[in-house]
Short mmCIF file of C-alpha atoms in Angstrom, two decimals:
data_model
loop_
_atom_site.label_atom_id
_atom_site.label_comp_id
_atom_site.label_asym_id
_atom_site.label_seq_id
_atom_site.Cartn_x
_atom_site.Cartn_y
_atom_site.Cartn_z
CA UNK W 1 84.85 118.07 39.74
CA UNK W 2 86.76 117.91 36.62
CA UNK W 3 87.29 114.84 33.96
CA UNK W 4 90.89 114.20 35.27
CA UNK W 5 89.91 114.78 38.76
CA UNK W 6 86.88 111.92 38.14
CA UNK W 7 89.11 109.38 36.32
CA UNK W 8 91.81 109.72 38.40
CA UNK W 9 89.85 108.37 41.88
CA UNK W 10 88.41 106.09 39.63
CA UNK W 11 91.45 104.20 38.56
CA UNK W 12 92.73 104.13 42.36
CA UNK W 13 89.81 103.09 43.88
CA UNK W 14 87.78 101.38 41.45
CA UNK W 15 89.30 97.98 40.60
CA UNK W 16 89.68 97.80 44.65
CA UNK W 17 85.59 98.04 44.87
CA UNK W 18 85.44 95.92 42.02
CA UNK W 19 87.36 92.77 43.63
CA UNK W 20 85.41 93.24 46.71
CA UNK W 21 82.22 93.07 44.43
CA UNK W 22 83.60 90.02 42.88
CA UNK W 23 82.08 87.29 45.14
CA UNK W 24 78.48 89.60 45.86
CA UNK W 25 78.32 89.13 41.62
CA UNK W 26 78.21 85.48 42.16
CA UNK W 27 75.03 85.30 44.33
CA UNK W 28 73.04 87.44 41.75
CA UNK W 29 70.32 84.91 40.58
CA UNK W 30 71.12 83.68 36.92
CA UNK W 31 67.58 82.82 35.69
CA UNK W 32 67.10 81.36 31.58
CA UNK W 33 67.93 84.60 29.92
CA UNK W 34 65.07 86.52 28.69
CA UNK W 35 63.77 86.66 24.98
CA UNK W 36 63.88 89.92 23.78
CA UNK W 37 59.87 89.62 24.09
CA UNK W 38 60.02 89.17 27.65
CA UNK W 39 62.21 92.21 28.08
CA UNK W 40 60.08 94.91 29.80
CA UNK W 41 62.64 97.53 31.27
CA UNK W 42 66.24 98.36 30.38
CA UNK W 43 68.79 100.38 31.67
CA UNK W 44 71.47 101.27 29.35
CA UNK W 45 74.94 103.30 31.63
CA UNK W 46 76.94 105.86 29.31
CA UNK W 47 78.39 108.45 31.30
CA UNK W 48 80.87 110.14 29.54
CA UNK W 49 80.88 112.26 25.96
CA UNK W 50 78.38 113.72 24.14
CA UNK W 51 80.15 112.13 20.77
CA UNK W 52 79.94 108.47 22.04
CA UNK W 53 76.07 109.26 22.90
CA UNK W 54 76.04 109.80 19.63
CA UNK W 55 77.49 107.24 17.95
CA UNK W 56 75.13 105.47 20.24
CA UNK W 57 72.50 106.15 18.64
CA UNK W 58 72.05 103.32 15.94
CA UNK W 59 72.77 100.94 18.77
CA UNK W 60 69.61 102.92 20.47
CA UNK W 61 67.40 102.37 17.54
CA UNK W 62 68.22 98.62 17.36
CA UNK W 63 67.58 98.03 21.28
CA UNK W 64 64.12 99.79 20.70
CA UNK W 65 63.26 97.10 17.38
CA UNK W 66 64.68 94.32 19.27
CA UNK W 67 62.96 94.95 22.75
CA UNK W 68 59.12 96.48 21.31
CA UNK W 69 57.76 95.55 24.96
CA UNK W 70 60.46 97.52 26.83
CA UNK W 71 60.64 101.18 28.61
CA UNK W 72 64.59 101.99 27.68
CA UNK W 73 66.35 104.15 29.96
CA UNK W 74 69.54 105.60 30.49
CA UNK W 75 71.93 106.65 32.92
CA UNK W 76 74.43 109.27 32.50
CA UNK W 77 76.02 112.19 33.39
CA UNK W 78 74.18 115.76 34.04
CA UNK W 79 76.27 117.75 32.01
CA UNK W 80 75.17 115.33 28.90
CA UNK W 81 71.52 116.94 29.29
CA UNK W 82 71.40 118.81 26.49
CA UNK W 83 72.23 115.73 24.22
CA UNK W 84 69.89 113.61 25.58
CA UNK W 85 67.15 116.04 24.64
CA UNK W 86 68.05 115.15 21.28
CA UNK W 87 67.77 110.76 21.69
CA UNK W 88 64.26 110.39 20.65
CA UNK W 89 64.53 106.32 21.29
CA UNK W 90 65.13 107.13 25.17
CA UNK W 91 62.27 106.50 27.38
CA UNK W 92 63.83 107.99 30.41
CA UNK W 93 66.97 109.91 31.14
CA UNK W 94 68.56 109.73 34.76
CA UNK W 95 71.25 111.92 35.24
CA UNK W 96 74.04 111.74 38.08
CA UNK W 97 76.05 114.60 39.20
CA UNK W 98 78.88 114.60 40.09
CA UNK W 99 79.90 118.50 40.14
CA UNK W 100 81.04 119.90 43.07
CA UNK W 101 83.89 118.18 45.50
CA UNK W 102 84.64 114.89 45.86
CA UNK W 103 82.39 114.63 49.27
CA UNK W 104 78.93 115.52 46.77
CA UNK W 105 80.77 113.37 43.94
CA UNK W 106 80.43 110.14 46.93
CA UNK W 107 76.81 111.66 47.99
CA UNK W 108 75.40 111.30 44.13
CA UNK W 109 76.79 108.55 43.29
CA UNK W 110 75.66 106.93 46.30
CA UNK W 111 71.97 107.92 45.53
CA UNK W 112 72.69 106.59 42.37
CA UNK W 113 73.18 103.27 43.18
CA UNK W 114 70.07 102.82 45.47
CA UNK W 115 67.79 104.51 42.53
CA UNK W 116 69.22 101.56 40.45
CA UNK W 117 68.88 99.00 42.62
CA UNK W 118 65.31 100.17 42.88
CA UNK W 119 64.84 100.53 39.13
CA UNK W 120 63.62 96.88 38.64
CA UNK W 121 65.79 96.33 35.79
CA UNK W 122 65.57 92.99 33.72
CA UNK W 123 68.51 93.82 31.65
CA UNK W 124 71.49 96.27 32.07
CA UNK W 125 73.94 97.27 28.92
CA UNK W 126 77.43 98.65 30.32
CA UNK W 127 78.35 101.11 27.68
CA UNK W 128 81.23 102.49 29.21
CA UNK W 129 84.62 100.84 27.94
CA UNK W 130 86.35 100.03 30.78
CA UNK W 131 84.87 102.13 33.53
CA UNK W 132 85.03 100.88 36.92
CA UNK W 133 82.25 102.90 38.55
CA UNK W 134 80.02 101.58 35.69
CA UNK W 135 80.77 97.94 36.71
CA UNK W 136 79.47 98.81 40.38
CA UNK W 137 76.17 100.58 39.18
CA UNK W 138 75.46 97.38 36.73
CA UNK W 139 76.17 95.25 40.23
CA UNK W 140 73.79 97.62 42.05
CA UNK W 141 71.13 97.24 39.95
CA UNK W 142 70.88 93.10 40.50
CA UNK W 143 69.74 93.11 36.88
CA UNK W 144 69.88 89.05 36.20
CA UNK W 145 71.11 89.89 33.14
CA UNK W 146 74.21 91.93 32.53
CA UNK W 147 76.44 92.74 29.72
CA UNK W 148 79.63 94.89 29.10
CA UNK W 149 82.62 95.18 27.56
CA UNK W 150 85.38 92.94 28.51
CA UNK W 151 89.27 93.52 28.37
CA UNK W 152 91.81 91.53 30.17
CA UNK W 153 93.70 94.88 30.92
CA UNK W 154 91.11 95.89 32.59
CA UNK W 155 90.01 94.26 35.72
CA UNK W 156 86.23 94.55 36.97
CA UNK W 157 85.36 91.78 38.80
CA UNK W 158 83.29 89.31 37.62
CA UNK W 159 79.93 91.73 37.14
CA UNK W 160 78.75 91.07 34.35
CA UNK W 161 76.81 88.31 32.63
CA UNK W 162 77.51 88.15 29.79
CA UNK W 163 81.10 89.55 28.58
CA UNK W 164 81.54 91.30 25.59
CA UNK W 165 85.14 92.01 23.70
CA UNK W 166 85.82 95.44 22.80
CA UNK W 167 87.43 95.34 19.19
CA UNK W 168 90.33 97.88 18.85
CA UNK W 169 89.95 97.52 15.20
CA UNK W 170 85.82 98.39 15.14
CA UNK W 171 84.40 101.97 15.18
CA UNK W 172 82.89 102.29 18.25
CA UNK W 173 79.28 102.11 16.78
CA UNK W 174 80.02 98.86 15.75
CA UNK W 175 81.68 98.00 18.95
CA UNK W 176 78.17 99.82 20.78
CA UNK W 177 76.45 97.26 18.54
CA UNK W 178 77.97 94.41 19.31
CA UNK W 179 76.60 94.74 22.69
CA UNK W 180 73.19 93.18 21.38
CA UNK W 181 74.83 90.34 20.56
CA UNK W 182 73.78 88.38 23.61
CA UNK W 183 70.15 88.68 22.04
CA UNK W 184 71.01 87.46 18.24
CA UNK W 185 71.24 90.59 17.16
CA UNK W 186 73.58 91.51 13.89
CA UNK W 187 74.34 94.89 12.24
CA UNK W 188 74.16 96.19 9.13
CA UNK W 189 76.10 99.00 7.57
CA UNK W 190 73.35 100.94 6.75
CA UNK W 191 71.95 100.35 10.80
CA UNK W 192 75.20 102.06 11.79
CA UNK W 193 74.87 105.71 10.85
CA UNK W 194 74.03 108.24 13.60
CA UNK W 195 71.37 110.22 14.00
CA UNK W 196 69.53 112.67 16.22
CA UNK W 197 66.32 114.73 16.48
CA UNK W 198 66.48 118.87 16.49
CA UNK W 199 63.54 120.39 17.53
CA UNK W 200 62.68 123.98 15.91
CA UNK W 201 61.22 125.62 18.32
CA UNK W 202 64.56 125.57 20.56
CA UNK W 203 66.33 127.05 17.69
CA UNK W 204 66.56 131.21 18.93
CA UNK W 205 69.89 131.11 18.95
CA UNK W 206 70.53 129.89 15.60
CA UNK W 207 68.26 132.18 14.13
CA UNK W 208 70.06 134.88 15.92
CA UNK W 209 73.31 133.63 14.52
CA UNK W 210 71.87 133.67 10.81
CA UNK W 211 69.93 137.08 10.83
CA UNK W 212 73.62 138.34 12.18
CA UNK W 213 75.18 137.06 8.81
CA UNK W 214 72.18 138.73 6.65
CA UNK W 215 70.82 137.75 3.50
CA UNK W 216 67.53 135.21 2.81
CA UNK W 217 70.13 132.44 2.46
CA UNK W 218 73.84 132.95 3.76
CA UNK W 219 76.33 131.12 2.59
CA UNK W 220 79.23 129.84 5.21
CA UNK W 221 81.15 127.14 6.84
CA UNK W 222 81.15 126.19 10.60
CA UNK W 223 84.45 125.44 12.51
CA UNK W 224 85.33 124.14 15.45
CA UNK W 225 89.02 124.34 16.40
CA UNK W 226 87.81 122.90 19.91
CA UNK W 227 88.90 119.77 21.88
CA UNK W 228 87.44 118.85 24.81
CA UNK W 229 89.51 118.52 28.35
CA UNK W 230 90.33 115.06 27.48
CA UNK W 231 92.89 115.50 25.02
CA UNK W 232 93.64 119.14 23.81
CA UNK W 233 96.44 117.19 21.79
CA UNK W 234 93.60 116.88 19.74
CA UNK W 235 93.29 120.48 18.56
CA UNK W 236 95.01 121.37 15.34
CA UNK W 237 97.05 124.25 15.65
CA UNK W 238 95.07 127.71 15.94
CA UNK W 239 97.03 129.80 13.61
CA UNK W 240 96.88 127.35 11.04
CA UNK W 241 92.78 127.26 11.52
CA UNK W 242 92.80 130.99 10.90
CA UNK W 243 95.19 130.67 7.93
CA UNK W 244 92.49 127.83 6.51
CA UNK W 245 89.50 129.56 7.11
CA UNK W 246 90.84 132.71 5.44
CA UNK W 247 91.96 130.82 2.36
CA UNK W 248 88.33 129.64 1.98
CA UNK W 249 86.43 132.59 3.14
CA UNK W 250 88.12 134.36 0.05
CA UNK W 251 88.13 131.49 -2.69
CA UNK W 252 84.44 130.84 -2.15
CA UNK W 253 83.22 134.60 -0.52
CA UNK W 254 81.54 132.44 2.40
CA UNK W 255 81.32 133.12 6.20
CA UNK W 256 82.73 131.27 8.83
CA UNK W 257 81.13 130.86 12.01
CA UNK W 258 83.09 129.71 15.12
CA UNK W 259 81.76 127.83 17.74
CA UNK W 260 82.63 126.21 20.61
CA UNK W 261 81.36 126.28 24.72
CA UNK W 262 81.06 129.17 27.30
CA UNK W 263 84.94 128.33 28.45
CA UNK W 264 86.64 127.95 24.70
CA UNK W 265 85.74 131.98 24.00
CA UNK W 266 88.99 133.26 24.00
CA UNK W 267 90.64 130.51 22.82
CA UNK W 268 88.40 130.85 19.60
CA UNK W 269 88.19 134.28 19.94
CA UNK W 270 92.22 134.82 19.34
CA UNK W 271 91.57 132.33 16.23
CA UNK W 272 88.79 134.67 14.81
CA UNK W 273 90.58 137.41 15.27
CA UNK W 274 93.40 136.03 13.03
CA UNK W 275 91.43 135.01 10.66
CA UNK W 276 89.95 138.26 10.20
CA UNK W 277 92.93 140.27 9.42
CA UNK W 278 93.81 137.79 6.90
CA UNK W 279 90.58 138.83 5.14
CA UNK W 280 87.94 136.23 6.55
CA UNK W 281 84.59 136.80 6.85
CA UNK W 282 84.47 135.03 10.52
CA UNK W 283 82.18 135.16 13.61
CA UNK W 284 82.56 133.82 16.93
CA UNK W 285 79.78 132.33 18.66
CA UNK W 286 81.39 130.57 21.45
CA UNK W 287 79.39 130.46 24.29
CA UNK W 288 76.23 131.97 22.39
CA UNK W 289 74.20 128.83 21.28
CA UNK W 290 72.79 126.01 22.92
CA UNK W 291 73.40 122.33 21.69
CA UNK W 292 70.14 122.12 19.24
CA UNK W 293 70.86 125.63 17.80
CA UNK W 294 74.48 124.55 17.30
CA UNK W 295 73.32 121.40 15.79
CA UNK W 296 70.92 123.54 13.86
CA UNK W 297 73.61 126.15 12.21
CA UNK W 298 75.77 122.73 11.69
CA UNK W 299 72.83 121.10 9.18
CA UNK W 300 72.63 124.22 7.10
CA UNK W 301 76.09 124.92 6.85
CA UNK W 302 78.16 123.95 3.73
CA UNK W 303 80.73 122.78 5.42
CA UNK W 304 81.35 121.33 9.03
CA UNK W 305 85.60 121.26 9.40
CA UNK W 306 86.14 120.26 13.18
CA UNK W 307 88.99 118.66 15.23
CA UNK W 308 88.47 115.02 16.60
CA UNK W 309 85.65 116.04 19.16
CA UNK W 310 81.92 115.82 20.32
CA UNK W 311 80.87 118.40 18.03
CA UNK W 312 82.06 116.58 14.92
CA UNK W 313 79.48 113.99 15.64
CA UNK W 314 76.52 115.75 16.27
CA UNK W 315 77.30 117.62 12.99
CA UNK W 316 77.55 114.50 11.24
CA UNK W 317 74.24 113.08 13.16
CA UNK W 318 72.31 116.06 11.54
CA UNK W 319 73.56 115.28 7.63
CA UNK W 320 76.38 117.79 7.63
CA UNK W 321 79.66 117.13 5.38
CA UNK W 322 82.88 116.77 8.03
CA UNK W 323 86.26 117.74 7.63
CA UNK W 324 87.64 116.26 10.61
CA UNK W 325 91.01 116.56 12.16
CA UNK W 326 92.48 113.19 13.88
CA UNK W 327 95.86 113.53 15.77
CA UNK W 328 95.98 111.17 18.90
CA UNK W 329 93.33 109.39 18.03
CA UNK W 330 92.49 106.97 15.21
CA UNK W 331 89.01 107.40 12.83
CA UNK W 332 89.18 103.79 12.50
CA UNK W 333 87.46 104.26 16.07
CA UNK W 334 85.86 108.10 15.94
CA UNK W 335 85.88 108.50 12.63
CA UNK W 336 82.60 110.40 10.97
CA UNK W 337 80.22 107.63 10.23
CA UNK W 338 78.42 108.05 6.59
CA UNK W 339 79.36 109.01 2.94
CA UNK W 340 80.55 112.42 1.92
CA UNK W 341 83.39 112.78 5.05
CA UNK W 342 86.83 113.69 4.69
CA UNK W 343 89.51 113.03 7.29
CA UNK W 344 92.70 114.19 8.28
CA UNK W 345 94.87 111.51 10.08
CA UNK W 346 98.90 111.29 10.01
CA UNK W 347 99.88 107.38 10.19
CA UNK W 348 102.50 107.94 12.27
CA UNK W 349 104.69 105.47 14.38
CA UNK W 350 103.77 106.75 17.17
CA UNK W 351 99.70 107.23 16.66
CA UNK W 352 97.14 106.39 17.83
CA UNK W 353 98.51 107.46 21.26
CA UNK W 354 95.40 107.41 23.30
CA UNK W 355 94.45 104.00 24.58
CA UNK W 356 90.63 103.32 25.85
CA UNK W 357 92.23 100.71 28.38
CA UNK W 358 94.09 104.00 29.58
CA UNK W 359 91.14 105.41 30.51
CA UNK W 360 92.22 107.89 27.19
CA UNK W 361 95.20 109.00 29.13
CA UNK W 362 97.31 110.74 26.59
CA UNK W 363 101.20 110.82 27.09
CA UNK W 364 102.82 112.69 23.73
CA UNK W 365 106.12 110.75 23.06
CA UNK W 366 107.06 114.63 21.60
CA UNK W 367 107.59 117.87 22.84
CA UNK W 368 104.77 118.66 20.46
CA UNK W 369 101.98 116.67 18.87
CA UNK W 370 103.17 116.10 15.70
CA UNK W 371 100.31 114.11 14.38
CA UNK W 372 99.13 117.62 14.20
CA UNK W 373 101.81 119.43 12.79
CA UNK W 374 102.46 117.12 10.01
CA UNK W 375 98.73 118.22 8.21
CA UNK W 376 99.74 121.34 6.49
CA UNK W 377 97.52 123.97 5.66
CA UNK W 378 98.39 123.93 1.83
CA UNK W 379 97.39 120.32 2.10
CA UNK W 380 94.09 120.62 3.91
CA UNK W 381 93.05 123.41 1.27
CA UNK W 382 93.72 121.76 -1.52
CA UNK W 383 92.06 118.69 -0.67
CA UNK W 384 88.60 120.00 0.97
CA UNK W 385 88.92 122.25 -2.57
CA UNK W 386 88.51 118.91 -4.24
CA UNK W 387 86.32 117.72 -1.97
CA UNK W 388 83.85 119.98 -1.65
CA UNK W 389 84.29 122.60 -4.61
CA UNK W 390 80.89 122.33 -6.11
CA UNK W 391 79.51 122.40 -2.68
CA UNK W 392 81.37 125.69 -1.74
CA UNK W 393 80.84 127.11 -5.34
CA UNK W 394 76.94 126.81 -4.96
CA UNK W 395 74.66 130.46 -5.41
#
């Protein structure tokens, strides 16, 4: 079932379930809340993105200080597996499933909720937004203490404990930390960077990739022009990716590796192609490498230059340098956390035009995005020249 498909049922149904939930809530016993001593299993809910498990990280790192007595586990979505795999403060991963039609969707998340209500749970963190389905699992779990974000455009019954505001005007690891709150727990700026664990001997594929490219040490940029099904408003436009990459590929005589998932191929493949007859040096390896060995080619690269997407942050998680590409959405919220970033944003009237109380429903106000039209390619050269020219001039 796809990401619309999902979100859509959920808006119609869920704050229906959640007002029917509203009075069950009350009867939930509200003991003294726990010290974070006393805490001895958590369940922590993030179902969708592979970038917002990322930038979940630090929050990760500070639940496992603050609880040292606790098993921390996590529920979210199978297709986040490979991510997970990489979230070395995780004591458990369950995964729900929710492929198929909407008649498994019901089955799985069904089986969800009894698995949680069997859990044991002595505290639940609702990482989702606004999610209603989220709101039900944190009901089904009759943790005694709850917490999740809180909008009042966003009804969810009265499930949680404790309430926490989402801040519009946070990045979301900030807002992710804030969710500690409830135990005394402050962050720091340094506590806020992501980070996440590659292991080498899951790294084939890279190697593959860099034996391709030849040499002890090859030098050479990765790209992704890549947005997931979301938003593809988010994309910059594809010729002018090809244009960019072949402007660098010939200033700096460095390679420039494509990547992307099993269904962005030809999409990246049409790009590549471009750039090659412009004179790149480009490969495409859409498709061809698993999430470490992507995450692996992304920490030896030069150069990470991505669109406003999953992939940007697991770069960034690894210690790569980001060009990033914002359009609908604002880096105040998804920006690359860390020094040595540069972003592309147009402050337009009309942007940011994705709204997390929207369930990131995107509506253009244009025919086309032009929060994405309005970053020229001259521009981007020139400044990821000035950027990063003693990076990209390195033997």
């Amino acid at each position: 079932m796809s990401l619309a498909s999902l979100q859509h049922i959920e808006k119609i149904f869920g704050s229906i379930v959640c007002a029917l939930l509203h009075l069950p809530a009350k009867f939930i016993p509200r003991p003294k809340d726990p010290t974070p001593d006393q805490v001895q299993k958590l369940l922590v809910i993030k179902f969708f993105g592979i970038g917002s498990l990322v930038l979940a990280t630090p929050f990760l790192r500070a639940a496992r200080a603050r609880f040292p007595n606790a098993e921390i586990h996590l529920l979210t979505l199978s297709s986040n597996r490979e991510i997970t795999a990489m979230m070395k403060e995780l004591d458990q991963v369950h995964f729900l499933n929710l492929g198929g039609n909407i008649f498994s969707a019901i089955a799985a998340f069904s089986a969800c909720l009894i698995k949680t209500f069997q859990g044991g749970y002595d505290v639940l963190i609702d990482m989702e937004f606004y999610t209603r389905a989220s709101a039900v699992v944190s009901l089904a779990s009759w943790a005694p203490m709850r917490i999740g974000f809180h909008s009042r455009g966003v009804y969810r019954g009265d499930i949680p404990s404790h309430r926490v505001p989402f801040n519009a005007y946070w990045h979301v690891t900030k807002n992710f930390f804030s969710l500690l709150e409830p135990f005394g727990q402050t962050e720091t700026t340094d506590a806020l960077v992501p980070s996440i664990s590659v292991h080498p001997e899951l790294l084939k594929d890279a190697r593959a990739v860099l034996e391709h490219l030849r040499g002890n040490k090859p030098r050479f940029i990765v790209i992704n022009a890549n947005a997931g099904e979301l938003a593809y408003e988010r994309r910059w436009l594809p010729d002018r990716f090809a244009q960019l990459a072949a402007r660098l590929s010939s200033k700096y005589d460095v390679s420039c590796i494509f990547i992307g998932a099993p269904g962005e191929k030809d999409y990246v493949q049409g790009i590549v192609d471009d750039a090659i007859a412009q004179g790149a040096k480009a490969l495409n390896t859409a498709g061809q490498l698993n999430l470490e060995s992507m995450a692996q080619i992304c920490r030896e690269s030069l150069l990470v230059i991505s669109n406003d997407s999953g992939p940007l942050h697991v770069a960034a998680a690894v210690g790569a340098p980001i060009v990033g590409f914002f359009g609908p959405e604002t880096p105040v919220l998804y920006g690359p956390v860390g020094d040595g970033h540069l972003v592309f944003h147009q402050s337009l009237s009309c942007s940011p035009c994705i709204n997390i109380e929207q369930s990131k429903h995107l509506k253009c106000w244009h025919p086309s995005p032009i929060c994405q039209e309005r970053t020229r390619v001259e521009d981007a050269f020139t400044a990821i020249c000035t950027a990063y020219d003693g990076v990209l001039s390195a033997p």
